[in-house]
Amino acid sequence: MKMPKKGIITVISGFSGAGKGTVINELVKKYGYAVSISATTRQPREGEKEGKDYFFKTKEEFIQMVNNGKFIEYAKYVDNYYGTPKDYVYSQINNGKDVLLEIEMQGAMQVKENFPGVSLVFITPPDIKELKRRLLKRGTETEEVIKKRIARASEECGYMEKYDYIIVNDGLEECVEQVHALIQSLHFTSNNQKELIEGISSNFNLK
Amino acid sequence: MKMPKKGIITVISGFSGAGKGTVINELVKKYGYAVSISATTRQPREGEKEGKDYFFKTKEEFIQMVNNGKFIEYAKYVDNYYGTPKDYVYSQINNGKDVLLEIEMQGAMQVKENFPGVSLVFITPPDIKELKRRLLKRGTETEEVIKKRIARASEECGYMEKYDYIIVNDGLEECVEQVHALIQSLHFTSNNQKELIEGISSNFNLK
C-alpha cells in the first residue's frame, strides 16, 4: 500500500499591501492549499471569526503558548503578537495537504532558522510607487498605523534577499500561477525528497 | 528601453542510465533551452561531431584551458577529462537563453561551491533495480566500463542530498514538464532577482 504523499510547508510573506492575501485566497480556492490559522493578540476586526480568521488570544494566553512550544513561529508586529500554532499545520501536511504560512518577516526568519527545509516566498508589487499607493489607499486604518506600516516595509526591504524566492505581483492570475508552479516544484527539493534518497541509497549496495 | 531578461544556468546531473540526455534533448526541442557543449579528452564515438557534441581536446590542450580559467567546472570521469567552457554559456545567458549544464557529480560540486546561486538538479530512475537494468542494457560499452559506471553510481548516491532538487524520471513527458516548470520557477530565486531587490531597496526611501 502506498502512503499518501506528505504535504509541504511554504512561507508566504510580502509587503503589507502587496496583495498576498488575495493571492493566497486564490491558491486555496483554485488548487486546494491549506492555510495556517494564526493566533493573535490583536482585536478582531468586524466580521472576523474566531477559529476561522484567527485564534484570538490575550497577551497572557499567547505567552503561555510560546512557553509551551506550541508555535512554529511567532512575532510582534505593530504592537500585537502573531503566531502559527503547530498542531493544525502538522495535521494538514500529514494528510497530504500543502500548507501556506502567511507570516511576517520576523516569523519567516524564525522558520528559516528552525526549519531550514521550508522555502520562503516573498511577494512584492512591481515597483515602490505602486506599493506606497496601495499602502495609502487602505481606508480602514489610522494614519499612524499606515506610517508604521511604511516604516516597516522599508525595514523589510533589507530582508528580501534572505527569502528563497521573490515573486512580483503584477497581475493576480499570473502571480497565482507562478506561486503554484513554484510550490509544486518545491516538492522536488532534496529536503522534501529525503525518503526517496534514503530508499535509493539503502538499496544500492544490495544485490 | 527594457533590457532583455537574462537567462539562468541550471545544472542537470543524474545516474548514468537515468535518461537525463533524453530529457535534456526534449527540453531543447520543446522549450528552446540551450545546452552547454563540453570539452573532453575522450575519443569521439561514431557520429559525434567536433563543436556540436563535444570539443575534443588532447590532455595537454585541456590542462592549458584549465590553467587559463576557461572552464566553469571540469572533472575526471572514467579516465577522461570533461569540462564546461565559460564563453558559450555566458553568451547564451546574456542573450536571455536558459542554459542547461549536463555535468557529473564532481563538476556539479564545483559549481555549487563557485556559483552558489546556480541550482543543481539530479535526475534518478524510480528505483535502483531499474537503474541497474538500464546501466547493463547499454550495448556500446565494455564490461569494465559498465562496472566502473555502477561503482560510480553507488558513490553518487552519497552526493544526491547535496543537490538542490531531485526529480524521478518515471516517464519522459512528465519528467520533462517537471524539470521545465522547476527551471522556470528558478527565475524567482532571490539570487536571480537581485536586480529587482536592489531596484526596490534603492527606491524605497525616496519620496
Short mmCIF file of C-alpha atoms in Angstrom, two decimals:
data_model
loop_
_atom_site.label_atom_id
_atom_site.label_comp_id
_atom_site.label_asym_id
_atom_site.label_seq_id
_atom_site.Cartn_x
_atom_site.Cartn_y
_atom_site.Cartn_z
CA MET A 1 0.00 0.00 0.00
CA LYS A 2 1.36 3.37 -0.98
CA MET A 3 1.34 6.01 1.74
CA PRO A 4 -0.34 9.28 0.79
CA LYS A 5 2.26 11.82 -0.27
CA LYS A 6 3.15 14.20 2.52
CA GLY A 7 2.35 17.86 2.02
CA ILE A 8 4.94 20.60 2.28
CA ILE A 9 5.00 23.89 4.14
CA THR A 10 5.76 27.15 2.30
CA VAL A 11 6.10 30.56 3.90
CA ILE A 12 4.47 33.46 2.06
CA SER A 13 5.45 36.96 3.09
CA GLY A 14 5.30 40.28 1.36
CA PHE A 15 4.95 43.97 1.89
CA SER A 16 1.69 44.92 3.51
CA GLY A 17 -0.39 45.96 0.53
CA ALA A 18 1.36 43.64 -1.94
CA GLY A 19 -1.81 41.65 -2.37
CA LYS A 20 -0.51 38.44 -0.82
CA GLY A 21 -3.81 37.78 0.97
CA THR A 22 -5.68 37.78 -2.33
CA VAL A 23 -3.07 35.53 -3.94
CA ILE A 24 -3.36 33.07 -1.07
CA ASN A 25 -7.17 33.06 -1.22
CA GLU A 26 -6.97 32.18 -4.92
CA LEU A 27 -4.47 29.38 -4.24
CA VAL A 28 -6.88 27.91 -1.70
CA LYS A 29 -9.91 28.23 -3.96
CA LYS A 30 -8.28 27.08 -7.18
CA TYR A 31 -5.76 24.47 -6.02
CA GLY A 32 -6.90 23.39 -2.55
CA TYR A 33 -3.98 24.64 -0.49
CA ALA A 34 -4.46 24.76 3.27
CA VAL A 35 -3.61 27.98 5.07
CA SER A 36 -2.39 28.03 8.63
CA ILE A 37 -4.65 29.89 11.02
CA SER A 38 -2.72 32.32 13.18
CA ALA A 39 -3.15 33.10 16.83
CA THR A 40 -3.04 36.82 17.59
CA THR A 41 -3.42 39.26 20.45
CA ARG A 42 -4.90 41.98 18.25
CA GLN A 43 -8.57 42.91 18.42
CA PRO A 44 -10.91 41.18 15.95
CA ARG A 45 -11.93 43.38 13.02
CA GLU A 46 -15.57 43.48 12.01
CA GLY A 47 -16.65 40.17 10.54
CA GLU A 48 -13.57 38.19 11.64
CA LYS A 49 -14.41 34.85 13.20
CA GLU A 50 -12.58 33.02 16.00
CA GLY A 51 -11.02 29.79 14.69
CA LYS A 52 -11.60 30.76 11.07
CA ASP A 53 -9.72 34.04 10.56
CA TYR A 54 -7.65 33.88 13.74
CA PHE A 55 -7.47 32.36 17.15
CA PHE A 56 -7.85 35.48 19.27
CA LYS A 57 -5.78 35.34 22.45
CA THR A 58 -4.98 37.59 25.37
CA LYS A 59 -1.33 38.51 25.76
CA GLU A 60 -1.12 36.16 28.75
CA GLU A 61 -2.61 33.22 26.84
CA PHE A 62 -0.28 33.88 23.94
CA ILE A 63 2.84 33.93 26.08
CA GLN A 64 1.80 30.68 27.74
CA MET A 65 1.52 29.05 24.30
CA VAL A 66 5.02 30.34 23.46
CA ASN A 67 6.39 28.83 26.66
CA ASN A 68 4.70 25.51 25.92
CA GLY A 69 6.33 25.29 22.47
CA LYS A 70 3.00 25.47 20.67
CA PHE A 71 4.19 27.74 17.84
CA ILE A 72 6.11 27.14 14.62
CA GLU A 73 6.98 30.82 14.84
CA TYR A 74 5.67 33.96 16.46
CA ALA A 75 6.37 37.65 16.06
CA LYS A 76 5.37 41.07 17.31
CA TYR A 77 4.04 43.34 14.58
CA VAL A 78 2.55 46.79 15.07
CA ASP A 79 2.08 46.31 18.85
CA ASN A 80 0.47 42.89 18.60
CA TYR A 81 1.66 39.29 18.72
CA TYR A 82 1.03 36.85 15.88
CA GLY A 83 1.98 33.19 15.86
CA THR A 84 1.48 29.98 13.89
CA PRO A 85 0.21 27.10 16.05
CA LYS A 86 1.90 23.78 15.18
CA ASP A 87 -0.98 21.34 15.56
CA TYR A 88 -3.11 22.46 12.63
CA VAL A 89 -0.19 22.71 10.20
CA TYR A 90 1.21 19.30 11.06
CA SER A 91 -2.16 17.56 10.75
CA GLN A 92 -2.63 19.11 7.29
CA ILE A 93 0.75 18.07 5.85
CA ASN A 94 0.35 14.59 7.31
CA ASN A 95 -2.88 14.36 5.32
CA GLY A 96 -1.02 15.29 2.13
CA LYS A 97 -2.08 18.94 2.00
CA ASP A 98 0.38 21.66 1.05
CA VAL A 99 0.18 24.38 3.68
CA LEU A 100 0.81 28.09 3.22
CA LEU A 101 2.06 30.13 6.17
CA GLU A 102 1.21 33.79 5.66
CA ILE A 103 3.65 35.33 8.09
CA GLU A 104 5.68 38.45 8.63
CA MET A 105 9.39 38.86 8.22
CA GLN A 106 10.32 38.22 11.87
CA GLY A 107 8.42 34.95 11.88
CA ALA A 108 9.78 33.96 8.48
CA MET A 109 13.34 34.36 9.73
CA GLN A 110 12.49 32.08 12.68
CA VAL A 111 11.18 29.45 10.29
CA LYS A 112 14.33 29.76 8.17
CA GLU A 113 16.45 29.14 11.23
CA ASN A 114 14.40 26.35 12.81
CA PHE A 115 13.09 24.60 9.67
CA PRO A 116 15.79 25.12 7.03
CA GLY A 117 13.98 22.83 4.58
CA VAL A 118 10.94 25.13 4.39
CA SER A 119 11.06 27.60 1.50
CA LEU A 120 10.36 31.29 1.96
CA VAL A 121 8.50 33.18 -0.77
CA PHE A 122 8.29 36.98 -0.81
CA ILE A 123 5.59 38.74 -2.84
CA THR A 124 6.22 42.29 -3.96
CA PRO A 125 4.37 44.78 -6.14
CA PRO A 126 6.24 45.69 -9.34
CA ASP A 127 7.54 49.00 -8.02
CA ILE A 128 7.69 51.03 -4.91
CA LYS A 129 5.40 53.82 -6.05
CA GLU A 130 2.71 51.23 -6.60
CA LEU A 131 3.43 49.81 -3.15
CA LYS A 132 3.08 53.19 -1.47
CA ARG A 133 -0.10 53.86 -3.40
CA ARG A 134 -1.53 50.54 -2.20
CA LEU A 135 -0.41 51.11 1.38
CA LEU A 136 -2.02 54.56 1.49
CA LYS A 137 -5.23 53.50 -0.25
CA ARG A 138 -6.48 51.24 2.51
CA GLY A 139 -9.29 53.07 4.20
CA THR A 140 -9.62 51.04 7.38
CA GLU A 141 -6.51 52.19 9.25
CA THR A 142 -5.46 55.31 11.12
CA GLU A 143 -2.67 57.47 9.70
CA GLU A 144 -0.38 56.34 12.50
CA VAL A 145 -0.86 52.69 11.60
CA ILE A 146 -0.18 53.45 7.93
CA LYS A 147 3.01 55.31 8.86
CA LYS A 148 4.19 52.38 10.96
CA ARG A 149 3.46 50.06 8.06
CA ILE A 150 5.52 52.11 5.65
CA ALA A 151 8.42 52.26 8.10
CA ARG A 152 8.07 48.52 8.48
CA ALA A 153 8.05 47.92 4.74
CA SER A 154 11.21 50.00 4.46
CA GLU A 155 12.85 47.77 7.07
CA GLU A 156 11.60 44.66 5.27
CA CYS A 157 13.48 45.67 2.12
CA GLY A 158 16.67 44.66 3.87
CA TYR A 159 15.27 41.19 4.44
CA MET A 160 14.04 40.47 0.91
CA GLU A 161 17.31 38.85 -0.11
CA LYS A 162 17.05 36.40 2.78
CA TYR A 163 13.95 34.90 1.17
CA ASP A 164 14.42 31.96 -1.18
CA TYR A 165 12.10 33.26 -3.91
CA ILE A 166 10.82 36.71 -4.88
CA ILE A 167 7.67 36.90 -6.98
CA VAL A 168 6.30 40.12 -8.43
CA ASN A 169 2.54 40.52 -8.16
CA ASP A 170 1.93 42.36 -11.41
CA GLY A 171 -1.45 40.77 -12.03
CA LEU A 172 -3.40 38.38 -9.81
CA GLU A 173 -3.87 35.46 -12.16
CA GLU A 174 -0.27 35.31 -13.35
CA CYS A 175 1.04 35.68 -9.82
CA VAL A 176 -1.18 32.83 -8.57
CA GLU A 177 0.05 30.54 -11.37
CA GLN A 178 3.67 31.41 -10.66
CA VAL A 179 3.37 30.74 -6.94
CA HIS A 180 1.50 27.49 -7.60
CA ALA A 181 4.10 26.23 -10.12
CA LEU A 182 6.86 27.19 -7.73
CA ILE A 183 5.36 25.34 -4.76
CA GLN A 184 4.70 22.22 -6.84
CA SER A 185 8.37 22.31 -7.86
CA LEU A 186 9.36 22.64 -4.21
CA HIS A 187 8.17 19.06 -3.72
CA PHE A 188 11.40 18.16 -5.53
CA THR A 189 13.83 19.86 -3.13
CA SER A 190 16.29 17.36 -1.73
CA ASN A 191 14.87 18.13 1.71
CA ASN A 192 11.41 17.05 0.56
CA GLN A 193 12.85 14.01 -1.27
CA LYS A 194 14.67 12.60 1.75
CA GLU A 195 12.71 9.36 1.80
CA LEU A 196 13.43 8.79 -1.88
CA ILE A 197 17.16 9.44 -1.41
CA GLU A 198 17.31 7.10 1.57
CA GLY A 199 15.39 4.42 -0.32
CA ILE A 200 17.76 4.54 -3.27
CA SER A 201 20.87 4.73 -1.14
CA SER A 202 19.92 1.86 1.13
CA ASN A 203 19.04 -0.36 -1.83
CA PHE A 204 22.01 0.47 -3.97
CA ASN A 205 24.59 -1.84 -2.48
CA LEU A 206 22.22 -4.82 -2.25
CA LYS A 207 22.30 -7.46 -4.98
CA MET B 1 14.07 50.61 -23.10
CA LYS B 2 13.72 47.32 -21.27
CA MET B 3 16.75 45.07 -21.30
CA PRO B 4 16.12 41.51 -22.44
CA LYS B 5 15.69 39.24 -19.44
CA LYS B 6 18.88 37.41 -18.56
CA GLY B 7 18.87 33.63 -18.81
CA ILE B 8 19.77 31.37 -15.91
CA ILE B 9 22.12 28.40 -15.62
CA THR B 10 20.88 25.09 -14.22
CA VAL B 11 22.99 22.01 -13.60
CA ILE B 12 21.46 18.68 -14.59
CA SER B 13 23.11 15.55 -13.26
CA GLY B 14 21.90 12.02 -12.79
CA PHE B 15 22.95 8.43 -12.66
CA SER B 16 24.39 7.21 -15.93
CA GLY B 17 21.41 5.47 -17.48
CA ALA B 18 18.81 7.67 -15.77
CA GLY B 19 17.76 9.09 -19.13
CA LYS B 20 18.93 12.66 -18.47
CA GLY B 21 20.27 13.02 -22.02
CA THR B 22 16.84 12.29 -23.47
CA VAL B 23 15.17 14.67 -21.02
CA ILE B 24 17.60 17.43 -21.98
CA ASN B 25 17.07 16.84 -25.71
CA GLU B 26 13.32 17.23 -25.21
CA LEU B 27 13.80 20.44 -23.21
CA VAL B 28 15.85 21.87 -26.07
CA LYS B 29 13.39 20.78 -28.76
CA LYS B 30 10.20 21.70 -26.93
CA TYR B 31 11.19 24.80 -24.95
CA GLY B 32 14.32 26.17 -26.63
CA TYR B 33 16.81 25.67 -23.82
CA ALA B 34 20.48 25.99 -24.70
CA VAL B 35 22.83 23.21 -23.63
CA SER B 36 26.45 23.84 -22.85
CA ILE B 37 28.88 21.99 -25.10
CA SER B 38 31.57 20.20 -23.12
CA ALA B 39 35.22 19.88 -23.87
CA THR B 40 36.57 16.36 -23.35
CA THR B 41 39.72 14.32 -23.73
CA ARG B 42 37.85 11.12 -24.56
CA GLN B 43 37.80 9.67 -28.06
CA PRO B 44 34.88 10.66 -30.29
CA ARG B 45 32.24 7.95 -30.66
CA GLU B 46 30.93 7.18 -34.10
CA GLY B 47 28.86 10.06 -35.45
CA GLU B 48 29.92 12.59 -32.82
CA LYS B 49 30.85 15.95 -34.28
CA GLU B 50 33.50 18.40 -33.06
CA GLY B 51 31.89 21.62 -31.82
CA LYS B 52 28.41 20.09 -31.80
CA ASP B 53 28.57 17.09 -29.47
CA TYR B 54 31.89 17.99 -27.83
CA PHE B 55 35.03 19.99 -28.25
CA PHE B 56 37.55 17.17 -28.47
CA LYS B 57 40.86 18.07 -26.83
CA THR B 58 44.16 16.40 -26.07
CA LYS B 59 45.07 16.10 -22.42
CA GLU B 60 47.62 18.88 -22.88
CA GLU B 61 45.14 21.24 -24.51
CA PHE B 62 42.61 20.54 -21.78
CA ILE B 63 45.05 21.26 -18.97
CA GLN B 64 46.06 24.52 -20.61
CA MET B 65 42.39 25.59 -20.71
CA VAL B 66 42.14 24.75 -17.01
CA ASN B 67 45.17 26.89 -16.25
CA ASN B 68 43.77 29.77 -18.28
CA GLY B 69 40.50 29.75 -16.29
CA LYS B 70 38.41 28.82 -19.32
CA PHE B 71 36.10 26.40 -17.50
CA ILE B 72 33.03 26.81 -15.31
CA GLU B 73 33.90 23.38 -13.96
CA TYR B 74 35.84 20.34 -15.03
CA ALA B 75 36.11 16.77 -13.79
CA LYS B 76 37.76 13.46 -14.46
CA TYR B 77 35.32 10.64 -15.13
CA VAL B 78 36.18 7.08 -16.18
CA ASP B 79 39.77 8.01 -17.16
CA ASN B 80 38.86 11.10 -19.18
CA TYR B 81 38.52 14.80 -18.52
CA TYR B 82 35.30 16.71 -19.15
CA GLY B 83 34.79 20.44 -18.71
CA THR B 84 32.30 23.24 -19.40
CA PRO B 85 33.86 26.16 -21.30
CA LYS B 86 32.68 29.53 -19.99
CA ASP B 87 32.39 31.55 -23.20
CA TYR B 88 29.47 29.72 -24.81
CA VAL B 89 27.39 29.59 -21.60
CA TYR B 90 27.86 33.27 -20.79
CA SER B 91 26.96 34.41 -24.30
CA GLN B 92 23.76 32.34 -24.15
CA ILE B 93 22.51 33.70 -20.81
CA ASN B 94 23.38 37.23 -21.84
CA ASN B 95 21.08 36.69 -24.81
CA GLY B 96 18.27 35.64 -22.49
CA LYS B 97 18.57 31.89 -23.01
CA ASP B 98 18.29 29.47 -20.11
CA VAL B 99 21.27 27.13 -20.25
CA LEU B 100 21.44 23.53 -19.06
CA LEU B 101 24.77 22.12 -17.89
CA GLU B 102 24.74 18.34 -18.16
CA ILE B 103 27.61 17.54 -15.86
CA GLU B 104 28.80 14.85 -13.49
CA MET B 105 28.82 14.97 -9.74
CA GLN B 106 32.40 16.24 -9.34
CA GLY B 107 31.72 19.15 -11.65
CA ALA B 108 28.37 19.85 -10.05
CA MET B 109 30.01 20.18 -6.65
CA GLN B 110 32.48 22.68 -8.14
CA VAL B 111 29.58 24.74 -9.50
CA LYS B 112 27.85 24.63 -6.11
CA GLU B 113 30.99 25.98 -4.48
CA ASN B 114 31.92 28.60 -7.07
CA PHE B 115 28.44 29.68 -8.23
CA PRO B 116 26.17 29.25 -5.18
CA GLY B 117 23.25 30.87 -6.99
CA VAL B 118 23.12 28.13 -9.64
CA SER B 119 20.67 25.34 -8.84
CA LEU B 120 21.61 21.68 -9.08
CA VAL B 121 19.03 19.17 -10.33
CA PHE B 122 19.54 15.42 -10.02
CA ILE B 123 17.56 13.01 -12.19
CA THR B 124 17.06 9.48 -10.96
CA PRO B 125 15.13 6.45 -12.18
CA PRO B 126 12.29 5.42 -9.85
CA ASP B 127 14.21 2.56 -8.27
CA ILE B 128 17.59 1.01 -8.18
CA LYS B 129 16.68 -2.23 -9.94
CA GLU B 130 15.50 -0.18 -12.87
CA LEU B 131 18.74 1.82 -12.77
CA LYS B 132 20.88 -1.33 -12.83
CA ARG B 133 18.78 -2.73 -15.66
CA ARG B 134 19.31 0.46 -17.65
CA LEU B 135 23.06 0.56 -16.90
CA LEU B 136 23.52 -3.03 -18.01
CA LYS B 137 21.35 -2.72 -21.13
CA ARG B 138 23.64 -0.30 -22.99
CA GLY B 139 25.34 -2.31 -25.68
CA THR B 140 28.09 0.10 -26.63
CA GLU B 141 30.43 -0.29 -23.64
CA THR B 142 32.84 -2.94 -22.41
CA GLU B 143 32.05 -4.85 -19.23
CA GLU B 144 34.82 -2.99 -17.44
CA VAL B 145 33.31 0.39 -18.30
CA ILE B 146 29.90 -0.78 -17.12
CA LYS B 147 31.41 -1.99 -13.82
CA LYS B 148 33.10 1.36 -13.31
CA ARG B 149 29.80 3.10 -14.01
CA ILE B 150 27.97 1.05 -11.42
CA ALA B 151 30.67 1.73 -8.84
CA ARG B 152 30.43 5.38 -9.72
CA ALA B 153 26.63 5.42 -9.38
CA SER B 154 26.99 3.84 -5.96
CA GLU B 155 29.37 6.64 -4.97
CA GLU B 156 26.99 9.25 -6.43
CA CYS B 157 24.24 8.12 -4.06
CA GLY B 158 26.12 9.84 -1.27
CA TYR B 159 26.01 13.10 -3.19
CA MET B 160 22.31 13.13 -4.08
CA GLU B 161 21.37 15.07 -0.97
CA LYS B 162 23.83 17.82 -1.91
CA TYR B 163 21.72 18.58 -4.97
CA ASP B 164 19.01 21.21 -4.63
CA TYR B 165 16.29 19.22 -6.41
CA ILE B 166 15.74 15.52 -7.08
CA ILE B 167 13.41 14.56 -9.91
CA VAL B 168 12.34 11.00 -10.65
CA ASN B 169 12.32 10.06 -14.33
CA ASP B 170 9.34 7.74 -14.29
CA GLY B 171 8.17 8.69 -17.77
CA LEU B 172 9.79 11.04 -20.27
CA GLU B 173 7.00 13.51 -20.86
CA GLU B 174 6.13 14.02 -17.18
CA CYS B 175 9.80 14.36 -16.27
CA VAL B 176 10.37 16.97 -18.99
CA GLU B 177 7.39 19.02 -17.77
CA GLN B 178 8.57 18.81 -14.16
CA VAL B 179 12.09 19.94 -14.98
CA HIS B 180 10.78 22.74 -17.18
CA ALA B 181 8.36 24.02 -14.53
CA LEU B 182 11.11 23.84 -11.94
CA ILE B 183 13.60 25.82 -14.02
CA GLN B 184 11.02 28.48 -14.85
CA SER B 185 10.38 28.83 -11.12
CA LEU B 186 14.12 29.15 -10.52
CA HIS B 187 13.94 32.54 -12.24
CA PHE B 188 12.34 33.67 -8.97
CA THR B 189 15.18 32.70 -6.63
CA SER B 190 16.42 35.71 -4.73
CA ASN B 191 19.79 35.22 -6.40
CA ASN B 192 18.15 35.58 -9.83
CA GLN B 193 16.04 38.53 -8.61
CA LYS B 194 18.97 40.60 -7.36
CA GLU B 195 18.34 43.49 -9.75
CA LEU B 196 14.71 43.64 -8.68
CA ILE B 197 15.63 43.64 -4.99
CA GLU B 198 18.21 46.36 -5.50
CA GLY B 199 15.78 48.43 -7.54
CA ILE B 200 13.11 48.26 -4.85
CA SER B 201 15.54 48.85 -2.00
CA SER B 202 17.22 51.84 -3.60
CA ASN B 203 13.88 53.46 -4.43
CA PHE B 204 12.19 52.81 -1.16
CA ASN B 205 13.49 55.69 0.88
CA LEU B 206 12.99 58.26 -1.88
CA LYS B 207 9.91 60.46 -1.91
#
